[in-house]
Amino acid sequence: MLALRLTRGARPAVQLRRLLVAVASAGTGFLLLCTLGHALSHPDDPAAALLRLAWCLTPLAATVYFAVAVARTDPGTRPRPGLAAIGLGPARLMAVSATTTALSCTLGSMLALLVFLHLRGDLTGLPFDGAAAHALAADSPLPVPATVTLLSLVPAIASVSAAVTLRPQGAQGMFGTRWRGSLRRPEARQAAGGAFGHPAAGIRAAGAAPVPRKGGTTPAPVRSAHLPTANPATPQPDPDLTHTTAPPPTPDGLPWGITILAAGLATEAYAIQAGNPPGLTLPGGTATAPAVLIGWLLTALGLALAGPGLTHLCGHLLQSARPGPLRLLAGRILMAEATRIGRPLGVVCAVASAAYAVITLYDTADPSFGPLTLLGAALVSGCTVATLLTAALEAKQARADTTAALLRLGAPTAMLRSVAALRAGALLTVFVPLTLAVARLAALPLAR
């Protein structure tokens, strides 16, 4: 009931993201049901049905990935003052978020079932003159256990993934509540550091009122040789911008990502040299060797793992060669958000490289892509791009306090737009050539 109330009372933008999750779940559920229909209409070819089911794993993974990203940015399930007093702690809010994700995905699965039954003619007769009757096994009864199992895959996996991702981390709590609250204390701000590299102002200024001891005596004021005496007339720095000069930690996935990416390209090169016979059929009818498919999977995994490190590298390059305020601010933001933005960006690059390779080899004179293939490609590409946009929104929400502090200090809005343009330009400069190079290399095994 609480999950339903939070879902109903959300803002239109949040409802739109949940609706997109339901649409993605509907598309994936429809593909799974079409696989069941193909298995019913071709009982003598179980290998083809199993291969179709394996191809559905890619849109399934993309849908779950997008659903988890939407759950992370859901403001209705974030810890707020007063919720813990009524029993809504981090664990309870995590359960609410997982339930909300399950509701959105279940809605999509029900929509997929209605469309599938309509195309089979089980509701109002066969539409489109029965064009989809044979592919969906309209003359065979639909097994209820298999249908329920396939339709429950997306809601179950998405809700469990959301619960695991948003689970409370010990004393930190869900979404880092304890940690963010501790940043309000000066000693925590001094130790934590931040994204913009401003000098720490949380240290008690010299000449401030000392803290009395237990015995009632008050020690003498501590004078520092490095800090001047605080002047009440001097403007004090904004507490939202009090950070140390320590840069954010470097993501540790770049070496592994480059290694796996090189292994994938080497596997594809081996498949070209060895001339392995085609053993698998890609969606669309293109036959390829299993080694090529393994190479593609390794390449995609390498790009996803290397994404955070490459994003951190973009931020470091922006700050090189005596940077100004704009480049310094843009670089520090990229370094601080490398993990949050880099992983979805790497996945988008992997999907874009695969799409570029397929489009390059596509023969317009002999089109072989069916509607289910196009639906799967649209699901994968749409979910990955939507996940990247959702991660960018999450990063914007995470630095909302810092942006507000900059505006209070008089920073013009045009400067913030210039910083955003610099970040986007740096990411495009690094990731676009990498994606094109990987795509050309991935297309070589199919071009022979």
PDB file of N, CA and C in Angstrom, residues 396-431:
ATOM      1  N   LYS A 396      23.247  14.886 -11.773  1.00  0.00           N
ATOM      2  CA  LYS A 396      22.785  16.270 -11.575  1.00  0.00           C
ATOM      3  C   LYS A 396      22.133  16.441 -10.218  1.00  0.00           C
ATOM      4  N   GLN A 397      21.358  15.461  -9.791  1.00  0.00           N
ATOM      5  CA  GLN A 397      20.740  15.531  -8.476  1.00  0.00           C
ATOM      6  C   GLN A 397      21.782  15.452  -7.367  1.00  0.00           C
ATOM      7  N   ALA A 398      22.853  14.684  -7.587  1.00  0.00           N
ATOM      8  CA  ALA A 398      23.871  14.535  -6.551  1.00  0.00           C
ATOM      9  C   ALA A 398      24.645  15.831  -6.322  1.00  0.00           C
ATOM     10  N   ARG A 399      24.829  16.630  -7.365  1.00  0.00           N
ATOM     11  CA  ARG A 399      25.569  17.878  -7.206  1.00  0.00           C
ATOM     12  C   ARG A 399      24.653  19.100  -7.154  1.00  0.00           C
ATOM     13  N   ALA A 400      23.385  18.884  -6.803  1.00  0.00           N
ATOM     14  CA  ALA A 400      22.429  19.998  -6.748  1.00  0.00           C
ATOM     15  C   ALA A 400      22.826  21.007  -5.679  1.00  0.00           C
ATOM     16  N   ASP A 401      23.322  20.530  -4.523  1.00  0.00           N
ATOM     17  CA  ASP A 401      23.720  21.455  -3.458  1.00  0.00           C
ATOM     18  C   ASP A 401      24.905  22.319  -3.887  1.00  0.00           C
ATOM     19  N   THR A 402      25.858  21.715  -4.557  1.00  0.00           N
ATOM     20  CA  THR A 402      27.024  22.470  -5.009  1.00  0.00           C
ATOM     21  C   THR A 402      26.641  23.496  -6.079  1.00  0.00           C
ATOM     22  N   THR A 403      25.749  23.101  -7.001  1.00  0.00           N
ATOM     23  CA  THR A 403      25.296  24.048  -8.018  1.00  0.00           C
ATOM     24  C   THR A 403      24.557  25.221  -7.391  1.00  0.00           C
ATOM     25  N   ALA A 404      23.715  24.925  -6.401  1.00  0.00           N
ATOM     26  CA  ALA A 404      23.007  26.006  -5.719  1.00  0.00           C
ATOM     27  C   ALA A 404      23.973  26.928  -4.983  1.00  0.00           C
ATOM     28  N   ALA A 405      25.031  26.352  -4.402  1.00  0.00           N
ATOM     29  CA  ALA A 405      26.023  27.174  -3.715  1.00  0.00           C
ATOM     30  C   ALA A 405      26.769  28.077  -4.689  1.00  0.00           C
ATOM     31  N   LEU A 406      27.082  27.561  -5.875  1.00  0.00           N
ATOM     32  CA  LEU A 406      27.750  28.389  -6.883  1.00  0.00           C
ATOM     33  C   LEU A 406      26.855  29.542  -7.330  1.00  0.00           C
ATOM     34  N   LEU A 407      25.581  29.263  -7.482  1.00  0.00           N
ATOM     35  CA  LEU A 407      24.666  30.338  -7.871  1.00  0.00           C
ATOM     36  C   LEU A 407      24.523  31.376  -6.761  1.00  0.00           C
ATOM     37  N   ARG A 408      24.564  30.948  -5.515  1.00  0.00           N
ATOM     38  CA  ARG A 408      24.488  31.907  -4.421  1.00  0.00           C
ATOM     39  C   ARG A 408      25.725  32.792  -4.358  1.00  0.00           C
ATOM     40  N   LEU A 409      26.866  32.231  -4.766  1.00  0.00           N
ATOM     41  CA  LEU A 409      28.101  33.013  -4.775  1.00  0.00           C
ATOM     42  C   LEU A 409      28.205  33.947  -5.971  1.00  0.00           C
ATOM     43  N   GLY A 410      27.225  33.897  -6.872  1.00  0.00           N
ATOM     44  CA  GLY A 410      27.230  34.818  -8.002  1.00  0.00           C
ATOM     45  C   GLY A 410      27.711  34.230  -9.303  1.00  0.00           C
ATOM     46  N   ALA A 411      27.876  32.905  -9.376  1.00  0.00           N
ATOM     47  CA  ALA A 411      28.323  32.294 -10.630  1.00  0.00           C
ATOM     48  C   ALA A 411      27.227  32.437 -11.680  1.00  0.00           C
ATOM     49  N   PRO A 412      27.538  32.911 -12.862  1.00  0.00           N
ATOM     50  CA  PRO A 412      26.499  33.073 -13.899  1.00  0.00           C
ATOM     51  C   PRO A 412      26.043  31.726 -14.439  1.00  0.00           C
ATOM     52  N   THR A 413      24.810  31.690 -14.899  1.00  0.00           N
ATOM     53  CA  THR A 413      24.265  30.455 -15.463  1.00  0.00           C
ATOM     54  C   THR A 413      24.987  30.065 -16.742  1.00  0.00           C
ATOM     55  N   ALA A 414      25.469  31.052 -17.503  1.00  0.00           N
ATOM     56  CA  ALA A 414      26.210  30.741 -18.729  1.00  0.00           C
ATOM     57  C   ALA A 414      27.494  29.974 -18.432  1.00  0.00           C
ATOM     58  N   MET A 415      28.108  30.258 -17.282  1.00  0.00           N
ATOM     59  CA  MET A 415      29.320  29.532 -16.930  1.00  0.00           C
ATOM     60  C   MET A 415      29.019  28.055 -16.675  1.00  0.00           C
ATOM     61  N   LEU A 416      27.898  27.767 -16.015  1.00  0.00           N
ATOM     62  CA  LEU A 416      27.528  26.380 -15.776  1.00  0.00           C
ATOM     63  C   LEU A 416      27.213  25.665 -17.084  1.00  0.00           C
ATOM     64  N   ARG A 417      26.594  26.382 -18.021  1.00  0.00           N
ATOM     65  CA  ARG A 417      26.353  25.761 -19.330  1.00  0.00           C
ATOM     66  C   ARG A 417      27.661  25.489 -20.065  1.00  0.00           C
ATOM     67  N   SER A 418      28.613  26.393 -19.954  1.00  0.00           N
ATOM     68  CA  SER A 418      29.910  26.180 -20.596  1.00  0.00           C
ATOM     69  C   SER A 418      30.629  24.984 -19.988  1.00  0.00           C
ATOM     70  N   VAL A 419      30.516  24.818 -18.683  1.00  0.00           N
ATOM     71  CA  VAL A 419      31.127  23.666 -18.020  1.00  0.00           C
ATOM     72  C   VAL A 419      30.487  22.375 -18.518  1.00  0.00           C
ATOM     73  N   ALA A 420      29.163  22.363 -18.666  1.00  0.00           N
ATOM     74  CA  ALA A 420      28.488  21.172 -19.186  1.00  0.00           C
ATOM     75  C   ALA A 420      28.908  20.882 -20.628  1.00  0.00           C
ATOM     76  N   ALA A 421      29.053  21.918 -21.438  1.00  0.00           N
ATOM     77  CA  ALA A 421      29.492  21.718 -22.820  1.00  0.00           C
ATOM     78  C   ALA A 421      30.921  21.180 -22.875  1.00  0.00           C
ATOM     79  N   LEU A 422      31.788  21.639 -21.999  1.00  0.00           N
ATOM     80  CA  LEU A 422      33.154  21.118 -21.951  1.00  0.00           C
ATOM     81  C   LEU A 422      33.174  19.643 -21.584  1.00  0.00           C
ATOM     82  N   ARG A 423      32.347  19.263 -20.609  1.00  0.00           N
ATOM     83  CA  ARG A 423      32.288  17.854 -20.221  1.00  0.00           C
ATOM     84  C   ARG A 423      31.811  16.989 -21.378  1.00  0.00           C
ATOM     85  N   ALA A 424      30.740  17.437 -22.054  1.00  0.00           N
ATOM     86  CA  ALA A 424      30.226  16.665 -23.181  1.00  0.00           C
ATOM     87  C   ALA A 424      31.239  16.577 -24.318  1.00  0.00           C
ATOM     88  N   GLY A 425      31.925  17.684 -24.601  1.00  0.00           N
ATOM     89  CA  GLY A 425      32.935  17.664 -25.662  1.00  0.00           C
ATOM     90  C   GLY A 425      34.096  16.748 -25.355  1.00  0.00           C
ATOM     91  N   ALA A 426      34.547  16.723 -24.103  1.00  0.00           N
ATOM     92  CA  ALA A 426      35.652  15.835 -23.725  1.00  0.00           C
ATOM     93  C   ALA A 426      35.245  14.376 -23.849  1.00  0.00           C
ATOM     94  N   LEU A 427      34.035  14.036 -23.436  1.00  0.00           N
ATOM     95  CA  LEU A 427      33.574  12.649 -23.536  1.00  0.00           C
ATOM     96  C   LEU A 427      33.426  12.226 -24.993  1.00  0.00           C
ATOM     97  N   LEU A 428      32.882  13.112 -25.838  1.00  0.00           N
ATOM     98  CA  LEU A 428      32.742  12.772 -27.251  1.00  0.00           C
ATOM     99  C   LEU A 428      34.094  12.612 -27.928  1.00  0.00           C
ATOM    100  N   THR A 429      35.058  13.420 -27.546  1.00  0.00           N
ATOM    101  CA  THR A 429      36.385  13.338 -28.164  1.00  0.00           C
ATOM    102  C   THR A 429      37.060  12.005 -27.882  1.00  0.00           C
ATOM    103  N   VAL A 430      36.806  11.431 -26.729  1.00  0.00           N
ATOM    104  CA  VAL A 430      37.459  10.168 -26.363  1.00  0.00           C
ATOM    105  C   VAL A 430      36.636   8.965 -26.806  1.00  0.00           C
ATOM    106  N   PHE A 431      35.324   8.994 -26.596  1.00  0.00           N
ATOM    107  CA  PHE A 431      34.521   7.787 -26.789  1.00  0.00           C
ATOM    108  C   PHE A 431      34.092   7.581 -28.235  1.00  0.00           C
TER     109      PHE A 431
END
